[in-house]
mmCIF file with all atom_site columns, C-alpha atoms in Angstrom:
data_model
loop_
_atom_site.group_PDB
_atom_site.id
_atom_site.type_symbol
_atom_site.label_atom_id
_atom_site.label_alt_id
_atom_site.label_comp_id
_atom_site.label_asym_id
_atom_site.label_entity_id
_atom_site.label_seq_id
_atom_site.pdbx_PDB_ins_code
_atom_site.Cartn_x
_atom_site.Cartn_y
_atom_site.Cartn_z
_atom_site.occupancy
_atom_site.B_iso_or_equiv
_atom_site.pdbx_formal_charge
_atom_site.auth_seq_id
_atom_site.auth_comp_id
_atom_site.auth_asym_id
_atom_site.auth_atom_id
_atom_site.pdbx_PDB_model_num
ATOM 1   C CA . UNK A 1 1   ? -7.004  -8.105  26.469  1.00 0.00 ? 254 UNK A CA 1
ATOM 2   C CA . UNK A 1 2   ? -3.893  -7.614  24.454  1.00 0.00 ? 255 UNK A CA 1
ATOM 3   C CA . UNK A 1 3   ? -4.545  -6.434  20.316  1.00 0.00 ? 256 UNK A CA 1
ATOM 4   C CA . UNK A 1 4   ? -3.277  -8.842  18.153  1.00 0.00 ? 257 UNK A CA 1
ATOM 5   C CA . UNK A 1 5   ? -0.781  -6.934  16.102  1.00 0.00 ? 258 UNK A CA 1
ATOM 6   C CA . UNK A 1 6   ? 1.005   -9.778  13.323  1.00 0.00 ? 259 UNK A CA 1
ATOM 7   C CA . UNK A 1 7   ? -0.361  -11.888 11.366  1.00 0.00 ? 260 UNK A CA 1
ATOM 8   C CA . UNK A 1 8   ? -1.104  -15.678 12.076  1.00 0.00 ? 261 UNK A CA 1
ATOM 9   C CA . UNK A 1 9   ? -0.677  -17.206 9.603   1.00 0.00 ? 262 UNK A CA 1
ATOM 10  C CA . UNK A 1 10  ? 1.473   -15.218 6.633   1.00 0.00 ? 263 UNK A CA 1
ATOM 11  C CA . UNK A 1 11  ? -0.726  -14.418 3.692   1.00 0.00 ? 264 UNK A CA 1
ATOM 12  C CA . UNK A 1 12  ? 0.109   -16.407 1.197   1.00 0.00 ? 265 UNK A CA 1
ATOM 13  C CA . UNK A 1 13  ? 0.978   -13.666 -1.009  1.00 0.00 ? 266 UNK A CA 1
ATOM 14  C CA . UNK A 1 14  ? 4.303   -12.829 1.313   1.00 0.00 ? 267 UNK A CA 1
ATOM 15  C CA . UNK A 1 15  ? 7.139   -14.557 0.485   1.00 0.00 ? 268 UNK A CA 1
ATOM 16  C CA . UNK A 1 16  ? 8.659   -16.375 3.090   1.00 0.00 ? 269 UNK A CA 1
ATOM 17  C CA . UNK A 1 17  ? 12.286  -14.423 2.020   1.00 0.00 ? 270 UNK A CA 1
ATOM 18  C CA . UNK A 1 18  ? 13.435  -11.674 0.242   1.00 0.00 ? 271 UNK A CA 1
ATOM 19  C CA . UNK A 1 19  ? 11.212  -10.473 -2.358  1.00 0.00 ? 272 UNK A CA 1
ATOM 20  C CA . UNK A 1 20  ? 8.804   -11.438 -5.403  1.00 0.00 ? 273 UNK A CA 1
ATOM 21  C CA . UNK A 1 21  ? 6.408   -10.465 -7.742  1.00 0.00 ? 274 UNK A CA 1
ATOM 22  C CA . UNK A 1 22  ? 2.527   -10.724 -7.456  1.00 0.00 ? 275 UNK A CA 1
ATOM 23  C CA . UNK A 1 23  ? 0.013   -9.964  -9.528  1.00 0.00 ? 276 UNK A CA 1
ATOM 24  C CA . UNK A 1 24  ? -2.002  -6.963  -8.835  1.00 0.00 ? 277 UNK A CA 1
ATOM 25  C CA . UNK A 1 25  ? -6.059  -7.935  -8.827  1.00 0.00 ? 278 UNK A CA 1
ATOM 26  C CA . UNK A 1 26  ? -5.813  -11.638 -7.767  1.00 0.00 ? 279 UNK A CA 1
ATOM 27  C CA . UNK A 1 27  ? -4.510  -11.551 -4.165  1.00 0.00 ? 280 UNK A CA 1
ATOM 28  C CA . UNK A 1 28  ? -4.520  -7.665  -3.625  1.00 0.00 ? 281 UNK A CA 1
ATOM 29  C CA . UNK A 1 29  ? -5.340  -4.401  -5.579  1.00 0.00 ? 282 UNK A CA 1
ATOM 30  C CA . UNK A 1 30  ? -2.485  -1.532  -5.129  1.00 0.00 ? 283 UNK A CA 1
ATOM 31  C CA . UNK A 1 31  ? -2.391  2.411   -5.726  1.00 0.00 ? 284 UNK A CA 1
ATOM 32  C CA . UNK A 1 32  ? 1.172   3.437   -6.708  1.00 0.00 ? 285 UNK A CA 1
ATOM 33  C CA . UNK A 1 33  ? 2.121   7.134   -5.555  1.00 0.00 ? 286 UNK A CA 1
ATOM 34  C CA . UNK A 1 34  ? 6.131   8.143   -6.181  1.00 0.00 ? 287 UNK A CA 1
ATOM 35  C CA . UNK A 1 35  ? 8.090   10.577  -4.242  1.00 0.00 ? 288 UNK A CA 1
ATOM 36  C CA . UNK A 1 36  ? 7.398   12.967  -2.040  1.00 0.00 ? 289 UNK A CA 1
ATOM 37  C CA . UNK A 1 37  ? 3.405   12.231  -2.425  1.00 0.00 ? 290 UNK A CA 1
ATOM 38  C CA . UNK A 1 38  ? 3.752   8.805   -1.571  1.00 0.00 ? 291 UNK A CA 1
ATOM 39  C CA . UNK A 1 39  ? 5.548   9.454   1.505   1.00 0.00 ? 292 UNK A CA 1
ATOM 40  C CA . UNK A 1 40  ? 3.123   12.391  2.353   1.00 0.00 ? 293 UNK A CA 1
ATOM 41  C CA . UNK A 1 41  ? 0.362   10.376  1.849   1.00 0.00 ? 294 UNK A CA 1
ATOM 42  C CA . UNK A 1 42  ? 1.576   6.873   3.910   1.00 0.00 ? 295 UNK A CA 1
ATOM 43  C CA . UNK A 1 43  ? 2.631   9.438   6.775   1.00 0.00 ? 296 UNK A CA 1
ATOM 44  C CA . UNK A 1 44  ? -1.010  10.698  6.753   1.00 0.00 ? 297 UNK A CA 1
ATOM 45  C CA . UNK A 1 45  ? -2.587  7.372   6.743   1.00 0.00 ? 298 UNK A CA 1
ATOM 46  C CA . UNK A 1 46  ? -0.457  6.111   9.440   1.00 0.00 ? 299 UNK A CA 1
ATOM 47  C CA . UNK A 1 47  ? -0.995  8.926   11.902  1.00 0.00 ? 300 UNK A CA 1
ATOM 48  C CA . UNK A 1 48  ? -5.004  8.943   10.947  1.00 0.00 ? 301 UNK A CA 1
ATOM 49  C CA . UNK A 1 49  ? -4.820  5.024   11.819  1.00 0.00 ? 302 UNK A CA 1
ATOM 50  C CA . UNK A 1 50  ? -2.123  5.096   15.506  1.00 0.00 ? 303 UNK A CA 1
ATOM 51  C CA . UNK A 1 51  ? 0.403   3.474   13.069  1.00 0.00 ? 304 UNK A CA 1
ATOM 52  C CA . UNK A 1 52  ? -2.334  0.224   12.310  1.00 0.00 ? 305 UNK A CA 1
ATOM 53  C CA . UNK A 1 53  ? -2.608  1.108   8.289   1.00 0.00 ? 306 UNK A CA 1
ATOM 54  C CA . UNK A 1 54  ? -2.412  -2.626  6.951   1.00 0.00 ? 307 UNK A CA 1
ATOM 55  C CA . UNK A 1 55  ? 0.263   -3.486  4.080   1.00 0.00 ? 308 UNK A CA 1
ATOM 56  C CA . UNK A 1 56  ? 2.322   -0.431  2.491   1.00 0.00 ? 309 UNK A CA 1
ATOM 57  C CA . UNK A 1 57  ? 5.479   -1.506  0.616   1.00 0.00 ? 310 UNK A CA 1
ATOM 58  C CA . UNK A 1 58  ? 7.848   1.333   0.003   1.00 0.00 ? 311 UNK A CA 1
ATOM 59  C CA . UNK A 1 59  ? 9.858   0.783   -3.037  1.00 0.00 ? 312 UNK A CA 1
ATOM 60  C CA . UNK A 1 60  ? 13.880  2.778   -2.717  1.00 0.00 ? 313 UNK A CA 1
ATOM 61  C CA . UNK A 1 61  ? 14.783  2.402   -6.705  1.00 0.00 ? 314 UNK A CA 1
ATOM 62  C CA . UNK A 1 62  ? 14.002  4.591   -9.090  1.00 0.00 ? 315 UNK A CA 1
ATOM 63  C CA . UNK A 1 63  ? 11.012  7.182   -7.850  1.00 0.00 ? 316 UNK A CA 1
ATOM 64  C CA . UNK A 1 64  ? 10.581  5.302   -4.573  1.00 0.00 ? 317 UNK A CA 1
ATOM 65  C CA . UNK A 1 65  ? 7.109   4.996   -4.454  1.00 0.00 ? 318 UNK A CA 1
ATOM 66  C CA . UNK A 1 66  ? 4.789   3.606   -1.998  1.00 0.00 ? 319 UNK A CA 1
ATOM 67  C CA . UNK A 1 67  ? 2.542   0.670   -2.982  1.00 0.00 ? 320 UNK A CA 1
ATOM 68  C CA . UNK A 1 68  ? -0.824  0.474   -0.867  1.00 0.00 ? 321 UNK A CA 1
ATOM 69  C CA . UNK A 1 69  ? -2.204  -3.100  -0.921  1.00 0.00 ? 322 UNK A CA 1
ATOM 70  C CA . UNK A 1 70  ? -6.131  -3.100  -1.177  1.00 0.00 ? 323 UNK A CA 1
ATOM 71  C CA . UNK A 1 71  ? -8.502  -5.587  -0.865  1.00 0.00 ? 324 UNK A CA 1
ATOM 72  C CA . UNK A 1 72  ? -8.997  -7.006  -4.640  1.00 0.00 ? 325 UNK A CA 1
ATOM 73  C CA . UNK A 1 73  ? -11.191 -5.440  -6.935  1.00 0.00 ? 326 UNK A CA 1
ATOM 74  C CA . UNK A 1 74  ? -11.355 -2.699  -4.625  1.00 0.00 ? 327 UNK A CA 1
ATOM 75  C CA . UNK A 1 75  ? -9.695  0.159   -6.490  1.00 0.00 ? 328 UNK A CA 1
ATOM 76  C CA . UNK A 1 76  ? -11.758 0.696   -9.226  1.00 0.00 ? 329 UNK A CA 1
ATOM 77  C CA . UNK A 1 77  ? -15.081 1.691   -7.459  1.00 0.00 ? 330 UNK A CA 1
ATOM 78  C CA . UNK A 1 78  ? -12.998 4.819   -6.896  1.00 0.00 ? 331 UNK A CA 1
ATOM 79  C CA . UNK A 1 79  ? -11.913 7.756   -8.868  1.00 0.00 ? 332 UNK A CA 1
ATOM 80  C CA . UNK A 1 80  ? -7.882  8.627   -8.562  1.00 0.00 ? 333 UNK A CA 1
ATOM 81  C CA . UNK A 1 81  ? -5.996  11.491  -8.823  1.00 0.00 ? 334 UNK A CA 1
ATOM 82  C CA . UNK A 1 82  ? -3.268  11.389  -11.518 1.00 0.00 ? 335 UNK A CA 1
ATOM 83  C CA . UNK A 1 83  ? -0.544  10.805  -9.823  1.00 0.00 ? 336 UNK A CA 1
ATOM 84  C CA . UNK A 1 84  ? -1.830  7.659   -8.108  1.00 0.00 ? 337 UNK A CA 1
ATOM 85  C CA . UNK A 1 85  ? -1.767  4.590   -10.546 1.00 0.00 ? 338 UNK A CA 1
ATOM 86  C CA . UNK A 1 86  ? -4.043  1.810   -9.582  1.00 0.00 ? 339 UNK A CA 1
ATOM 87  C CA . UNK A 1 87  ? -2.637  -1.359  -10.368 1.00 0.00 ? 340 UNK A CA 1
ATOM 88  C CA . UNK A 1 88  ? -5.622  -3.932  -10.632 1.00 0.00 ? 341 UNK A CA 1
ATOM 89  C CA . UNK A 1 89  ? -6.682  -7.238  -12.988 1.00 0.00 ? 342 UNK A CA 1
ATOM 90  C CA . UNK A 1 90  ? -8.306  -5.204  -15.473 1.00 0.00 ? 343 UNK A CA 1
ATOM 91  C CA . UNK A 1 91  ? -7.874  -7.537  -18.832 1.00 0.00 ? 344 UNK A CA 1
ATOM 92  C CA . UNK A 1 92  ? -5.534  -4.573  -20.671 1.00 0.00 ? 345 UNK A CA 1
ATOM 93  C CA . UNK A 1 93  ? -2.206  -6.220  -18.780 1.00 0.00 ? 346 UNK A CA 1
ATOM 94  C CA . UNK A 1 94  ? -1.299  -7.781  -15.796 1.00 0.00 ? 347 UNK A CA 1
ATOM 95  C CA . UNK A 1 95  ? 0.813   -5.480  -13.060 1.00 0.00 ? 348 UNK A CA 1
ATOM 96  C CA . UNK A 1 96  ? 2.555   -6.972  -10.778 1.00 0.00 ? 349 UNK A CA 1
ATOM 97  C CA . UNK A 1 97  ? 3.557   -5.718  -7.538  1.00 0.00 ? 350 UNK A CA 1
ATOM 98  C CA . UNK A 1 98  ? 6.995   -6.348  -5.466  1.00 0.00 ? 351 UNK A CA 1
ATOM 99  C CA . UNK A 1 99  ? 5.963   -7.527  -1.990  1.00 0.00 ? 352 UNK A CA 1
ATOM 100 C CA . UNK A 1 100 ? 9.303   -8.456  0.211   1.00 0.00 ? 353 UNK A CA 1
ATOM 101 C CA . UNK A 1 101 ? 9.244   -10.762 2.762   1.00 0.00 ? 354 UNK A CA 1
ATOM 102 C CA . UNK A 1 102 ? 8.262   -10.136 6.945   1.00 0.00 ? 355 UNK A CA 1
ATOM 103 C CA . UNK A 1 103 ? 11.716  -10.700 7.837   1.00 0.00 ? 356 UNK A CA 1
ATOM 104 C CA . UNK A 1 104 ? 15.243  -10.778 6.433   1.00 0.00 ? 357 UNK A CA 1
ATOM 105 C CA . UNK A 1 105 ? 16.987  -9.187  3.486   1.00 0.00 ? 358 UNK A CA 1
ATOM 106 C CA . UNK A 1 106 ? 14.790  -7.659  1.208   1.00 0.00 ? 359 UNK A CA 1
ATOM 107 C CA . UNK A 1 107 ? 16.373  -4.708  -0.404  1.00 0.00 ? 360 UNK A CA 1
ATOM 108 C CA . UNK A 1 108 ? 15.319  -2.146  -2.231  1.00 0.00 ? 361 UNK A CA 1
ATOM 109 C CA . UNK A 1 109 ? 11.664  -3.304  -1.561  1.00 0.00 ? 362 UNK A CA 1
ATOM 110 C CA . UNK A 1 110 ? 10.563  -2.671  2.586   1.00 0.00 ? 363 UNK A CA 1
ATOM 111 C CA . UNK A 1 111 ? 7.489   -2.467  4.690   1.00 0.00 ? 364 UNK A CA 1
ATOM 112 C CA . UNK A 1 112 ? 6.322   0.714   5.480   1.00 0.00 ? 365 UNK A CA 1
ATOM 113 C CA . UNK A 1 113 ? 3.594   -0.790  7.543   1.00 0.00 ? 366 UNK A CA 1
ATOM 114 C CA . UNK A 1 114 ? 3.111   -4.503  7.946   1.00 0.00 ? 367 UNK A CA 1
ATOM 115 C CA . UNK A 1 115 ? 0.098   -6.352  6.994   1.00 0.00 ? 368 UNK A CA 1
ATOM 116 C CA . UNK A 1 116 ? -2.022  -7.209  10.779  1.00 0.00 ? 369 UNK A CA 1
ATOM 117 C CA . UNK A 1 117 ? -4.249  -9.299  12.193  1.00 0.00 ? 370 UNK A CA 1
ATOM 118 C CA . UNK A 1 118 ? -6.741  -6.495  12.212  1.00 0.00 ? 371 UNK A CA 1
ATOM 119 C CA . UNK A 1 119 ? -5.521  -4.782  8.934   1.00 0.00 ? 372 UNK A CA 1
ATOM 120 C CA . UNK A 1 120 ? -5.011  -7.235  6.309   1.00 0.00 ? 373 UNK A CA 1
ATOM 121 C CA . UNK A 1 121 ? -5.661  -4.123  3.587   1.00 0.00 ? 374 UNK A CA 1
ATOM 122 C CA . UNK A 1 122 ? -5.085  -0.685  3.747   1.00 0.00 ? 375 UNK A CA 1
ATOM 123 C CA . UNK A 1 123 ? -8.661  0.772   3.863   1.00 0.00 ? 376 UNK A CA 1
ATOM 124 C CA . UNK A 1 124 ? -9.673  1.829   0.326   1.00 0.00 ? 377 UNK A CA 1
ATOM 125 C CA . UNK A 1 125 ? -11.927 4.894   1.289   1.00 0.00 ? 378 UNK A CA 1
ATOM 126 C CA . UNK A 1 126 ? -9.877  6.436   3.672   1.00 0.00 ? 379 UNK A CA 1
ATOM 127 C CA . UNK A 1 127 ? -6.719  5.498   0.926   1.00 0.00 ? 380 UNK A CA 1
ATOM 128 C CA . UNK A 1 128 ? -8.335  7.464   -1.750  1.00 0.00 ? 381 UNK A CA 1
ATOM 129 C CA . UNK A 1 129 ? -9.527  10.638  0.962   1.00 0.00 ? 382 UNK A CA 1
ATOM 130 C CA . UNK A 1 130 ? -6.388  10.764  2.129   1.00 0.00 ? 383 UNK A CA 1
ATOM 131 C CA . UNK A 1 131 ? -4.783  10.932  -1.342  1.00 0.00 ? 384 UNK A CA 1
ATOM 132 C CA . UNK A 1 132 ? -7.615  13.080  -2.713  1.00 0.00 ? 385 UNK A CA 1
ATOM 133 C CA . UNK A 1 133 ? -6.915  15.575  -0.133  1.00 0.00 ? 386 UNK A CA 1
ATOM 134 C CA . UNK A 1 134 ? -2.528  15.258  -0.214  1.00 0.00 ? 387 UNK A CA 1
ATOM 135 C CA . UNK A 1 135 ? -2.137  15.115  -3.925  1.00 0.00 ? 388 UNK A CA 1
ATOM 136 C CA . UNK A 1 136 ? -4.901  18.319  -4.506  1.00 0.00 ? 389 UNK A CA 1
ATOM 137 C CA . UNK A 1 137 ? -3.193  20.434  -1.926  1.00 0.00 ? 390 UNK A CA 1
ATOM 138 C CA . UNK A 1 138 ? 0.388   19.531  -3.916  1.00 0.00 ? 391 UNK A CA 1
ATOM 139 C CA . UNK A 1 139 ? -1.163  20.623  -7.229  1.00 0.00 ? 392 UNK A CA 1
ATOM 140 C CA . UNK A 1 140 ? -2.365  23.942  -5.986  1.00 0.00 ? 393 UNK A CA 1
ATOM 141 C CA . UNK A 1 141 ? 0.914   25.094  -4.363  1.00 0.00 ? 394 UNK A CA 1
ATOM 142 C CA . UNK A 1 142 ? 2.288   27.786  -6.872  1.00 0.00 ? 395 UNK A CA 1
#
């Protein structure tokens, strides 16, 4: 039997081209990480999952962070490190995420790893071990 690995049908939340703007805490939670960390830590959860992580949006402007899409309401049963900004509904402000489209011209917003079948959400625990463990390591390298 062959793994289902796209998604049938779309979210709703993915526009159908280019990019746009949702609103973290109604159809997803995210954790921000920038730079190097992000990267360090999407690589990690990628090889810990064979390449099936669920929805990571990698952002190329500015600090070119990595945006891990959680189920919502998700993120704040955790503690985070610093460097990781949750972005939730949490009645402060809104945040609002860029999510690009599947397919097509999306720049400077891309998938890192596509929302599945099987992976609609990156896995919050594993998220914040994997984080925990990448963004400690970075902070006690003289």
């Amino acid at each position: 039997m062959e793994r289902k690995s796209s998604l049938d049908p779309v979210p709703s939340w993915v526009p159908a081209s280019g990019h746009a703007l949702r609103c973290a805490g109604i159809h997803f939670d995210a954790v921000r990480i920038g730079g190097a960390s992000g990267d360090q830590v999407a690589h990690e959860l990628m090889q810990f999952t064979d390449f099936r992580a669920g929805p990571i949006v990698r952002s190329r402007i500015g600090t070119r962070s990595m945006y891990f899409l959680l189920p919502p309401q998700s993120a704040s049963a955790y503690r985070w490190p610093a460097d990781a900004e949750v972005m939730s509904r949490d009645g402060r402000a809104a945040a609002f995420v860029g999510v690009p489209a599947l397919h097509g011209l999306t720049w400077p917003l891309d998938w890192r790893s596509l929302p599945t079948a099987e992976a609609q959400f990156v896995d919050v625990e594993l998220l914040h071990e994997l984080t925990v463990t990448v963004l400690t390591d970075e902070a006690e390298v003289p």
